[in-house]
mmCIF file of C-alpha atoms in Angstrom:
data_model
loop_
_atom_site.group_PDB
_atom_site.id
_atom_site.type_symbol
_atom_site.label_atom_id
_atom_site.label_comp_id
_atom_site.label_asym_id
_atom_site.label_seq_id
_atom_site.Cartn_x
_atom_site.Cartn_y
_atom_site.Cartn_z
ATOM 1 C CA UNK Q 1300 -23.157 -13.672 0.502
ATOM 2 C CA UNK Q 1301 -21.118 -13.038 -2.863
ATOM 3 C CA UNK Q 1302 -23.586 -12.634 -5.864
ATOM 4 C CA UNK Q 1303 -22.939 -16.504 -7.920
ATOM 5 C CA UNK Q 1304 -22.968 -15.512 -11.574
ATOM 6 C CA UNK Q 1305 -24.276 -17.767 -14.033
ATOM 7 C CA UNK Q 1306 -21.574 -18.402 -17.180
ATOM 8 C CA UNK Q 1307 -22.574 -15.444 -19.560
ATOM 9 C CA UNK Q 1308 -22.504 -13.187 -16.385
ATOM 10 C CA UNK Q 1309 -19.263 -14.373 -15.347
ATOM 11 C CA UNK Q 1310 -18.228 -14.238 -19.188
ATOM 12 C CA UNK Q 1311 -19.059 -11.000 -19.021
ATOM 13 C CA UNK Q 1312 -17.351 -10.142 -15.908
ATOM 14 C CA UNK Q 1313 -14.387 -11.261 -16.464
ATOM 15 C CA UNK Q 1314 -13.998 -9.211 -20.208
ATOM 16 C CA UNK Q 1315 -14.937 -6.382 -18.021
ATOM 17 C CA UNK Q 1316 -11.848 -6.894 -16.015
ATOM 18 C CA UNK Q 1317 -9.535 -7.816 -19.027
ATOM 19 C CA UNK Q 1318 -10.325 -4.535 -20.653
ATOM 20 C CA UNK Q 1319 -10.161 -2.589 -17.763
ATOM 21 C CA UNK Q 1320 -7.458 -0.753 -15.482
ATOM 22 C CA UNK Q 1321 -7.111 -2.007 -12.823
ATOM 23 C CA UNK Q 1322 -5.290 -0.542 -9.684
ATOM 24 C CA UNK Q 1323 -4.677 -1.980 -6.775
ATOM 25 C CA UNK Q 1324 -3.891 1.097 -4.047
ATOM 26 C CA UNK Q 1325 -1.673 -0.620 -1.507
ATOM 27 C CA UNK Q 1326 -0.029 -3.755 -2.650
ATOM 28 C CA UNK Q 1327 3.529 -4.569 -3.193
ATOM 29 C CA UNK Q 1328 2.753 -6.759 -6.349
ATOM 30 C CA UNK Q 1329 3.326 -10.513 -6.301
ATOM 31 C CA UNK Q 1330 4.354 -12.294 -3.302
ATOM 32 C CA UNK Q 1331 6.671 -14.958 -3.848
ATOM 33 C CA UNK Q 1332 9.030 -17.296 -1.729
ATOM 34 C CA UNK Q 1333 11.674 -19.470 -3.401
ATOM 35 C CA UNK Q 1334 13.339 -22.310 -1.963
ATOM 36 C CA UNK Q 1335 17.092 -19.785 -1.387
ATOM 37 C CA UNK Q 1336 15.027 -17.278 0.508
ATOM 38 C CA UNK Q 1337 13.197 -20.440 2.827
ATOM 39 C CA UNK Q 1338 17.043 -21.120 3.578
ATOM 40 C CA UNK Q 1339 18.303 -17.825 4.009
ATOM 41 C CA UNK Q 1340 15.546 -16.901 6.412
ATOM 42 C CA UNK Q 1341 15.833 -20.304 8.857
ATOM 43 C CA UNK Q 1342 19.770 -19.515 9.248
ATOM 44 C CA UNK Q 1343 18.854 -15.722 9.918
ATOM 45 C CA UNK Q 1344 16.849 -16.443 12.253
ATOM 46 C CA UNK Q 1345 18.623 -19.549 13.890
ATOM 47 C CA UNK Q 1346 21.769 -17.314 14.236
ATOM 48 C CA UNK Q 1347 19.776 -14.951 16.315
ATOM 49 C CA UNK Q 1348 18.721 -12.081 13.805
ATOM 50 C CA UNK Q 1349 15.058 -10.463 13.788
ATOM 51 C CA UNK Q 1350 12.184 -10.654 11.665
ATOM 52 C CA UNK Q 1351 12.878 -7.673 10.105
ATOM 53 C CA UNK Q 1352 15.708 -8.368 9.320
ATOM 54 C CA UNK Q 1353 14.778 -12.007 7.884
ATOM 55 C CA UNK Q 1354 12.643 -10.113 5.666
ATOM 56 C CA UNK Q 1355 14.620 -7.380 4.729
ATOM 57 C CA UNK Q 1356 17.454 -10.402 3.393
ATOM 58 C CA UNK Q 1357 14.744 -12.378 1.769
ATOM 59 C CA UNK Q 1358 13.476 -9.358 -0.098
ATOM 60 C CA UNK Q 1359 17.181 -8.386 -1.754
ATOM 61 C CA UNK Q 1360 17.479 -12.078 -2.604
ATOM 62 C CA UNK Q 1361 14.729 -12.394 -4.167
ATOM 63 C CA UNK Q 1362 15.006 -8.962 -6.396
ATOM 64 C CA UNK Q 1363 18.568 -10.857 -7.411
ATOM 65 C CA UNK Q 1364 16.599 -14.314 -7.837
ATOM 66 C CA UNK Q 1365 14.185 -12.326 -10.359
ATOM 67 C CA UNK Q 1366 17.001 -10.488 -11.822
ATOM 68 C CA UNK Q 1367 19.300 -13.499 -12.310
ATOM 69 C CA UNK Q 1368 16.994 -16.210 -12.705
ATOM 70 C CA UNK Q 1369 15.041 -16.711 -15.497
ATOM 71 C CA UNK Q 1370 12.701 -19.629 -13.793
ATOM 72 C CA UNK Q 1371 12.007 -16.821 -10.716
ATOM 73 C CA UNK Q 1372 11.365 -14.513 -13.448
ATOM 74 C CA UNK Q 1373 8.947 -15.870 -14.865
ATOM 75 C CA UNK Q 1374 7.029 -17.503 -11.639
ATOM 76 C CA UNK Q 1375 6.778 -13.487 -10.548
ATOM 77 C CA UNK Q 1376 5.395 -12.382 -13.977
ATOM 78 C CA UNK Q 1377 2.966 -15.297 -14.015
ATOM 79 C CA UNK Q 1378 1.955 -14.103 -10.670
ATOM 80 C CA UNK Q 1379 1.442 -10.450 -11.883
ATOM 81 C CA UNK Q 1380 -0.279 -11.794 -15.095
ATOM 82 C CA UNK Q 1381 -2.576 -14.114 -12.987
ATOM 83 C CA UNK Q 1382 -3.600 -11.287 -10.703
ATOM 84 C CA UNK Q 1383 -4.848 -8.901 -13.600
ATOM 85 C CA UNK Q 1384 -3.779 -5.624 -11.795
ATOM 86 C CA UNK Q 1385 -3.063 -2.837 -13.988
ATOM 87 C CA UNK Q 1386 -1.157 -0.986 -11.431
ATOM 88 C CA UNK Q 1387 0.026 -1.358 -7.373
ATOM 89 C CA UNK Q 1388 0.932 1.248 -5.395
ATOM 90 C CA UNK Q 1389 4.065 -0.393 -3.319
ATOM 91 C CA UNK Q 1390 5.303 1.089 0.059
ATOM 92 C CA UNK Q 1391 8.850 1.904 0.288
ATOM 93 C CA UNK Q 1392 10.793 1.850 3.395
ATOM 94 C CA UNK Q 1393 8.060 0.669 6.125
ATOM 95 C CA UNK Q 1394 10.091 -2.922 6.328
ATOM 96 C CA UNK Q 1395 13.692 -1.482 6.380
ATOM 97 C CA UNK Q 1396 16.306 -1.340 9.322
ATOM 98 C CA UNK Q 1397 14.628 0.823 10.962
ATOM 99 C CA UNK Q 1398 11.575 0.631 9.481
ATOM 100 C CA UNK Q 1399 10.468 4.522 7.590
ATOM 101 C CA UNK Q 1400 13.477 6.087 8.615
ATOM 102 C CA UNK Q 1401 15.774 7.751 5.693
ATOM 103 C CA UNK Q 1402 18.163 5.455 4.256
ATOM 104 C CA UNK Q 1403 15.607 2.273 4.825
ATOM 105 C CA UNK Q 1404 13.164 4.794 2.233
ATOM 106 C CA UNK Q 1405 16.360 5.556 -0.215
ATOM 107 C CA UNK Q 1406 17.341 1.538 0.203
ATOM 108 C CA UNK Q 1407 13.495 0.592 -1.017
ATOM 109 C CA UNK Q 1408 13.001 2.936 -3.839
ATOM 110 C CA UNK Q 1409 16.524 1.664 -5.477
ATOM 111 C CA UNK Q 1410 15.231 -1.719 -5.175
ATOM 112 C CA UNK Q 1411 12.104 -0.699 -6.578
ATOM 113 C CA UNK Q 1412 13.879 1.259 -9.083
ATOM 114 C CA UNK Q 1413 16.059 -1.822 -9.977
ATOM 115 C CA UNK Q 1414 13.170 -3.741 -10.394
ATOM 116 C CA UNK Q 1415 11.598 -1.990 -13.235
ATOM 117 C CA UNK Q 1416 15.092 -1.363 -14.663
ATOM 118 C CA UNK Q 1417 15.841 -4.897 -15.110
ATOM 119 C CA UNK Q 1418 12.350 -5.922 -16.739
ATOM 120 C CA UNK Q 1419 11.546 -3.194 -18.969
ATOM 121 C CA UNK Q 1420 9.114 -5.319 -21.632
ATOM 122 C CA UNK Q 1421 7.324 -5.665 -18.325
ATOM 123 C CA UNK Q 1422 7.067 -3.069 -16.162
ATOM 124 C CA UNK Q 1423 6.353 0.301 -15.532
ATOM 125 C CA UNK Q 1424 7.835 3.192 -12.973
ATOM 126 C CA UNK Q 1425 4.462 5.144 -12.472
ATOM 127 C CA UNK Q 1426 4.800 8.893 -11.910
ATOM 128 C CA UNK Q 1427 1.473 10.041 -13.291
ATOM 129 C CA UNK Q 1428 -1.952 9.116 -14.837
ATOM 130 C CA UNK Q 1429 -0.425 8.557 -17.966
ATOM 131 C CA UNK Q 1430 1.924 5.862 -17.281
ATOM 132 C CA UNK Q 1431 -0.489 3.917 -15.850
ATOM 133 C CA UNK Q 1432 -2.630 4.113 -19.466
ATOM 134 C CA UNK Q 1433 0.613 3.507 -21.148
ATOM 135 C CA UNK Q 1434 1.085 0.124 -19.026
ATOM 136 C CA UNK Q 1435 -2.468 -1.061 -19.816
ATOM 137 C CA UNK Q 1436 -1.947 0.020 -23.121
ATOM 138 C CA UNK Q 1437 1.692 -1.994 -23.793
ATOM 139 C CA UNK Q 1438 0.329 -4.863 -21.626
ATOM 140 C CA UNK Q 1439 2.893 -4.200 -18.703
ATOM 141 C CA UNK Q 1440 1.936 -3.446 -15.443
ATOM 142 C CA UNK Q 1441 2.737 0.173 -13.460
ATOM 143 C CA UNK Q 1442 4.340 0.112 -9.713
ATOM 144 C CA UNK Q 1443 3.513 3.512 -8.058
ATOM 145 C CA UNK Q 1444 5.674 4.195 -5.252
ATOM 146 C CA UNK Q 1445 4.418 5.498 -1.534
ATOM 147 C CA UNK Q 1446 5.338 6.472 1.656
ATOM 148 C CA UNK Q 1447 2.974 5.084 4.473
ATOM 149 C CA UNK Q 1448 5.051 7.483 7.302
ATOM 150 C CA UNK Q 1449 6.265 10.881 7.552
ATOM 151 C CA UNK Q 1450 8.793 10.261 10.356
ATOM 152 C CA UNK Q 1451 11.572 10.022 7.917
ATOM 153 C CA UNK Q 1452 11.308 13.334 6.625
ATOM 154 C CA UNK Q 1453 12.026 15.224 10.646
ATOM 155 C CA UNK Q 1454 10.601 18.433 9.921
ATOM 156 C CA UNK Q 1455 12.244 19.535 6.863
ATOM 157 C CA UNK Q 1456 9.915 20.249 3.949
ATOM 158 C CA UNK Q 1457 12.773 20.374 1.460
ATOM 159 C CA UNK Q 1458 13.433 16.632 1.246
ATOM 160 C CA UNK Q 1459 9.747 15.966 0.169
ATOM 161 C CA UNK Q 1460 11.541 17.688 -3.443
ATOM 162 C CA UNK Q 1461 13.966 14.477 -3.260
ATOM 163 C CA UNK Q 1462 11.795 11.780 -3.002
ATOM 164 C CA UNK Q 1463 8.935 13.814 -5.574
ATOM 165 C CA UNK Q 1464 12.170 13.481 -7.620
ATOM 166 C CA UNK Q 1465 12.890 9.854 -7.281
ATOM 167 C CA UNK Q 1466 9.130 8.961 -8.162
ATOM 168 C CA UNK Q 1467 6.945 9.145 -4.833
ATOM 169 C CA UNK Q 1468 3.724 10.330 -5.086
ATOM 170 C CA UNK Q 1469 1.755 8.729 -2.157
ATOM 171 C CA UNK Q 1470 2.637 9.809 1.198
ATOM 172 C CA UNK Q 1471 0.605 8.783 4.308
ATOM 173 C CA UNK Q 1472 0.881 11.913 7.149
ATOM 174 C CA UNK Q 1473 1.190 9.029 9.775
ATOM 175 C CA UNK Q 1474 1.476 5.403 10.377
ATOM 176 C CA UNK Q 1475 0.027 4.228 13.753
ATOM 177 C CA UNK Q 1476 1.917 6.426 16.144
ATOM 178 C CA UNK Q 1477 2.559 9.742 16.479
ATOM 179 C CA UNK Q 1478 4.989 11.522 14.263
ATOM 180 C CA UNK Q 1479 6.022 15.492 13.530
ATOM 181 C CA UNK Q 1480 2.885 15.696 11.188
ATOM 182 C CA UNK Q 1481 0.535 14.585 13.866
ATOM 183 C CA UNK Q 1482 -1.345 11.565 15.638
ATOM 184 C CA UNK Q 1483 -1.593 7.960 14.135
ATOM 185 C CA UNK Q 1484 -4.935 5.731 15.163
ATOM 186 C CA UNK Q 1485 -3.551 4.156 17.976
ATOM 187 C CA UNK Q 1486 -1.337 6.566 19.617
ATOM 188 C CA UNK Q 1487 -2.872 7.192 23.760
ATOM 189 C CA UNK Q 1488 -4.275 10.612 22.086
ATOM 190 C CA UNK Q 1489 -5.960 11.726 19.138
ATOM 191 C CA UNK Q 1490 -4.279 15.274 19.290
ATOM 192 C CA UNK Q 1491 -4.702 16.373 15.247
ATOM 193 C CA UNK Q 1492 -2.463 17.671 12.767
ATOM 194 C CA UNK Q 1493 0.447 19.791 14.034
ATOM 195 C CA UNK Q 1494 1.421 22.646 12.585
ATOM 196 C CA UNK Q 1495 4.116 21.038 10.801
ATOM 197 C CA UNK Q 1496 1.352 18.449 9.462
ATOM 198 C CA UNK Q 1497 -0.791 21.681 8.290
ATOM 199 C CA UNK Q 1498 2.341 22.951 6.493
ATOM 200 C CA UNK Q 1499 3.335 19.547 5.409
ATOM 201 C CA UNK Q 1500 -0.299 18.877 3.015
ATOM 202 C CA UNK Q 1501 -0.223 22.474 1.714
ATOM 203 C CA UNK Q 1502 3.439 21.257 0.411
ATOM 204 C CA UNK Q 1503 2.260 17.973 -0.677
ATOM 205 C CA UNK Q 1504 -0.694 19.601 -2.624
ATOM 206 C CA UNK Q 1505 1.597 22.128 -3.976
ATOM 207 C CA UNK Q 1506 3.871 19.491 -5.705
ATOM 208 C CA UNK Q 1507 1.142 17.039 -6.872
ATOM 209 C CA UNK Q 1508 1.621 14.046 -3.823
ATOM 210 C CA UNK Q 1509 -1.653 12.593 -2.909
ATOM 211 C CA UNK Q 1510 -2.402 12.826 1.016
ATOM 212 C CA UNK Q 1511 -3.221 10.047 2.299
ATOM 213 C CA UNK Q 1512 -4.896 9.561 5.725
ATOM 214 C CA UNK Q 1513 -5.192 5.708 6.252
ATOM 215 C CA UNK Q 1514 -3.706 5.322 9.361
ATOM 216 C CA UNK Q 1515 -4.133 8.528 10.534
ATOM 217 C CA UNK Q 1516 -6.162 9.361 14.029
ATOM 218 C CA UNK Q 1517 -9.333 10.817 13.480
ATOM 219 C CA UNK Q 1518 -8.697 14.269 14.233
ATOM 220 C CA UNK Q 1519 -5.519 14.085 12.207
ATOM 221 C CA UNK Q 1520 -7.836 13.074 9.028
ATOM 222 C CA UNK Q 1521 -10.450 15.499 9.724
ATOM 223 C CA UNK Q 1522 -7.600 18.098 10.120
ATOM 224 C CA UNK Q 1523 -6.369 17.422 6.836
ATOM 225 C CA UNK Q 1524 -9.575 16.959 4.890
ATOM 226 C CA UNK Q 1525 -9.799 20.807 5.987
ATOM 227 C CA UNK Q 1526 -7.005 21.741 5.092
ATOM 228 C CA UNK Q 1527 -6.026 20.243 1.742
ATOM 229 C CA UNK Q 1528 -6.963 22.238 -1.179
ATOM 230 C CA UNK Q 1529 -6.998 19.072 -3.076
ATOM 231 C CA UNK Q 1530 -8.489 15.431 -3.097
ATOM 232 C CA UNK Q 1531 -7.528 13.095 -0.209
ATOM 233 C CA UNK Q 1532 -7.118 9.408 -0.301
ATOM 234 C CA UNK Q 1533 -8.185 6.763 2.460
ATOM 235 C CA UNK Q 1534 -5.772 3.981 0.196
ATOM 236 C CA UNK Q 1535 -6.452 1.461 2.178
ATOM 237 C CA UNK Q 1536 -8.892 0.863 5.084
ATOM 238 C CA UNK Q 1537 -12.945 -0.155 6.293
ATOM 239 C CA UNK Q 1538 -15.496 0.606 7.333
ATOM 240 C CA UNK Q 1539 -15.748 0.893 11.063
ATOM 241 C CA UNK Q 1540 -19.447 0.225 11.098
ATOM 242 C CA UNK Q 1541 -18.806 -3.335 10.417
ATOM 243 C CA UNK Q 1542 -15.463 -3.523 11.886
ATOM 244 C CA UNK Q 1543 -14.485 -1.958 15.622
ATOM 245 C CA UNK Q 1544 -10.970 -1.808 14.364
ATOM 246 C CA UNK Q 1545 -8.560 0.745 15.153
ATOM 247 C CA UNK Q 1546 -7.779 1.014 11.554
ATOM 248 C CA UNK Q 1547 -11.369 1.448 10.364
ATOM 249 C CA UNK Q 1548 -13.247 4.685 9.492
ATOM 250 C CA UNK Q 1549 -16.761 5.891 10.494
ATOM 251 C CA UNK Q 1550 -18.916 7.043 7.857
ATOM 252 C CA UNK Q 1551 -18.967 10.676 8.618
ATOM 253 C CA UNK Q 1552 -15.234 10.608 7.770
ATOM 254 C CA UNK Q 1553 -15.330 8.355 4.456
ATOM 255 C CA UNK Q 1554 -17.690 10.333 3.133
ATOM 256 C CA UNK Q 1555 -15.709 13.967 4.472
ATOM 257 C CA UNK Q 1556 -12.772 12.220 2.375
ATOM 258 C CA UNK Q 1557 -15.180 11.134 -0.661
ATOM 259 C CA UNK Q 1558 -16.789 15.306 -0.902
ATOM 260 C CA UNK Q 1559 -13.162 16.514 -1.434
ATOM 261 C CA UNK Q 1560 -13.589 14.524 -4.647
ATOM 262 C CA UNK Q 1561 -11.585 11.629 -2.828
ATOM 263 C CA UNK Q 1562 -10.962 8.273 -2.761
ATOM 264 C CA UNK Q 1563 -11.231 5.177 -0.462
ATOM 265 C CA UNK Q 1564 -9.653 1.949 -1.005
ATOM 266 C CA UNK Q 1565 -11.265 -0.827 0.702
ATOM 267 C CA UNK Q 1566 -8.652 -3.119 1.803
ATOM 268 C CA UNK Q 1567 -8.994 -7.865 3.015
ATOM 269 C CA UNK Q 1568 -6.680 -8.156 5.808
ATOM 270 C CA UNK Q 1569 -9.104 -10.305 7.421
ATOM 271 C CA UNK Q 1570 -8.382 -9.498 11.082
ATOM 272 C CA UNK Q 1571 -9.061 -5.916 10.279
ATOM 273 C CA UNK Q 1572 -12.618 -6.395 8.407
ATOM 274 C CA UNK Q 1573 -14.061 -8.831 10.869
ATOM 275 C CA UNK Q 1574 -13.586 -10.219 14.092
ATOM 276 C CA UNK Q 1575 -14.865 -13.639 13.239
ATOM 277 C CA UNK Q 1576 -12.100 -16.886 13.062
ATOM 278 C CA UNK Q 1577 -13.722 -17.852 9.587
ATOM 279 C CA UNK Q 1578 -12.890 -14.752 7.609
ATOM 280 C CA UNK Q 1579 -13.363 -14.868 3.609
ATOM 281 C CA UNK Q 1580 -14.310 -12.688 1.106
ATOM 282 C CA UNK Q 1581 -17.669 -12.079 1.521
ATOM 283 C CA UNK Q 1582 -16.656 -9.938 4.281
ATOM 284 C CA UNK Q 1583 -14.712 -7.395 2.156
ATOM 285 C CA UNK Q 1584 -17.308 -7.252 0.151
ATOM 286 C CA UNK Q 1585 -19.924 -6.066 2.857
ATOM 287 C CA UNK Q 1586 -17.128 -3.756 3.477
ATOM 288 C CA UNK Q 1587 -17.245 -2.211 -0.028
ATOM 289 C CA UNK Q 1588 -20.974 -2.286 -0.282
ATOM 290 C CA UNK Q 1589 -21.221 -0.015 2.909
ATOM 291 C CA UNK Q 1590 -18.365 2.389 1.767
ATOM 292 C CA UNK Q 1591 -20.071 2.512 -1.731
ATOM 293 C CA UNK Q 1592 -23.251 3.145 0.224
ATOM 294 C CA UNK Q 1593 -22.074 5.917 1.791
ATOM 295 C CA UNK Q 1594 -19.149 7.705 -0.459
ATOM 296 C CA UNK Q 1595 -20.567 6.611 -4.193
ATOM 297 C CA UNK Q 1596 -19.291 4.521 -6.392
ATOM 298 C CA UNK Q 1597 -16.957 6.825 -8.181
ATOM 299 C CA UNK Q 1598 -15.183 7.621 -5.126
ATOM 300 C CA UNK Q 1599 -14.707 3.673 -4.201
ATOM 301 C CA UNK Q 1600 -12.065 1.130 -4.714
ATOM 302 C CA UNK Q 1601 -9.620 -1.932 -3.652
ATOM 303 C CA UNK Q 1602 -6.211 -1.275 -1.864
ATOM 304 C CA UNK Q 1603 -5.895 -4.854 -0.783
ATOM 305 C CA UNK Q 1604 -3.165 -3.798 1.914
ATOM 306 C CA UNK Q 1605 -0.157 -6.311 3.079
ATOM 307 C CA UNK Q 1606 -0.233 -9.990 2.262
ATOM 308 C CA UNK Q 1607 2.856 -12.376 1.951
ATOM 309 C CA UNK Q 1608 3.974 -16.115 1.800
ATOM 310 C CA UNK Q 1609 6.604 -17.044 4.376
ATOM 311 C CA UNK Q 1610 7.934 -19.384 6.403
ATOM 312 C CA UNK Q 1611 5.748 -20.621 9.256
ATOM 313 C CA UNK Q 1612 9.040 -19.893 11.871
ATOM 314 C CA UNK Q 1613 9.472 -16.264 10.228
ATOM 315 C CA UNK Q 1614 5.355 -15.559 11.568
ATOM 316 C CA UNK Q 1615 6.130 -16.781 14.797
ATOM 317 C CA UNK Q 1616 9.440 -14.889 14.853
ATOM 318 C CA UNK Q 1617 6.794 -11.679 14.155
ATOM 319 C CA UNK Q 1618 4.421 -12.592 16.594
ATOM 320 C CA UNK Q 1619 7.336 -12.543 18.999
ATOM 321 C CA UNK Q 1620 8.523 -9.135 18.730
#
């Protein structure tokens, strides 16, 4: 069960958090869904278009609704205001059409990019350690901008210098499947890093990009915990002690990741942590316990992972496809 604090503990718990950065290590920020993005979806789907493309829509309207709208505006800053997160790192490019290839990853990070542009008093384009103090600092919040695929990038090294230069600094070798780099934790194999994916975290270390392994297959995250000369990141996953998941971790690995001086980010989609139909909090919090547990403290954190409000007919449209 979650420890109940009594008022002075809860006092005391919540100052802690108000004076605090916080980061959040895979979250797009606030999730909102006006009434023009309700309509736009039901005719995009109704005339026959996918999800992804539903979402994809809804998404540009609603970074013109914010822009344009000073009532949307401030709903979304409420939203980051009431979440008191210092900092989210955002995936680019994993909803576009298709999802992690090139131009869906250049399409993202100018929406991203317009984002902070247009709400400067507010927000902050993070690009290292210090911008992230600044925005706790100025009372904005920081969006740090990842990849959660490699696929885009084919085999050629020299494009990870563009998007370094545009303002990633997160890149996940693999998303489920299998890519150049190497296996992701549900491909039919578990074949490791390639040599490509070898080459490809030497670069990454090189130019300051944080590995990250959180959908990676097994041997492709012990692969890289070997050969990374610098700390790796599990941004978002579990424990798979407590969870069978795909997605989850076993300890030996966590705490691998943790000895590189590492970091895991335990993340709430609830049919990831548990298996049960009545899934709430207390669950992630076993989940952090255990990881604590076994990596320490320092090396332990919250990357919440994806979570949006939609349409009922836009989840079914998912479920579909």
């Amino acid at each position: 069960m979650v420890l109940q604090l009594d008022a002075t503990a809860e006092a005391r718990a919540t100052r802690l958090h108000r004076d605090s950065i916080i980061i959040d290590t895979l979250s797009g920020g606030p999730s909102l869904y006006t009434g023009r993005m309700t309509q736009q979806t039901l005719e995009n789907l109704a005339t026959g278009k996918s999800a992804i493309e539903a979402v994809v829509t809804a998404r540009d309207l609603l970074l013109n609704e914010i822009v344009s709208d000073p009532a949307v505006q401030r709903q979304y800053l409420a939203a980051w205001d009431d979440a008191g997160v210092t900092c989210v790192s955002a995936t680019q490019g994993g909803l576009g059409i298709p999802p992690f290839s090139f131009e869906s990853s250049l399409h993202a990070i100018a929406h991203t990019t317009r984002l902070v542009d247009a709400l400067p008093d507010h927000l902050v384009k993070v690009t290292r350690a210090e911008d992230i103090r600044r925005a706790k600092k100025e009372g904005r919040h920081g969006i740090l901008m990842n990849f959660q695929n490699t696929a885009h990038l084919g085999t050629n090294l020299k494009i990870l210098d563009l998007f370094y230069n545009l303002g990633i600094r997160v890149i996940q070798l693999t998303y489920n499947m299998r890519n150049f780099a190497g296996d992701g934790c549900t491909e039919r194999t578990d074949a490791g890093l390639s040599h490509f994916g070898v080459a490809l975290v030497r670069r990454m270390n090189e130019m300051g990009i944080l590995v990250d392994l959180s959908h990676c297959g097994t041997q492709t995250a012990w692969d890289a915990v070997r050969a990374s000369t610098k700390p790796v990141a599990f941004t978002h996953t579990f424990s798979k002690v407590l969870s069978k998941h795909d997605r989850g971790k076993t300890d030996d690995l966590l705490k691998a990741v943790a000895d590189t001086g590492g970091y895991v980010g335990v993340l709430v989609v609830p049919f990831f942590i548990s298996d049960r139909p009545d899934v709430t909090l207390d669950a992630a919090v076993d989940h952090v316990r255990h990881v604590v547990d076994v990596c320490g403290i320092d090396h332990v954190g919250v990357g919440t992972d994806w979570g949006a409000v939609f349409p009922r007919e836009l989840g079914d449209k998912m479920n579909q496809e």
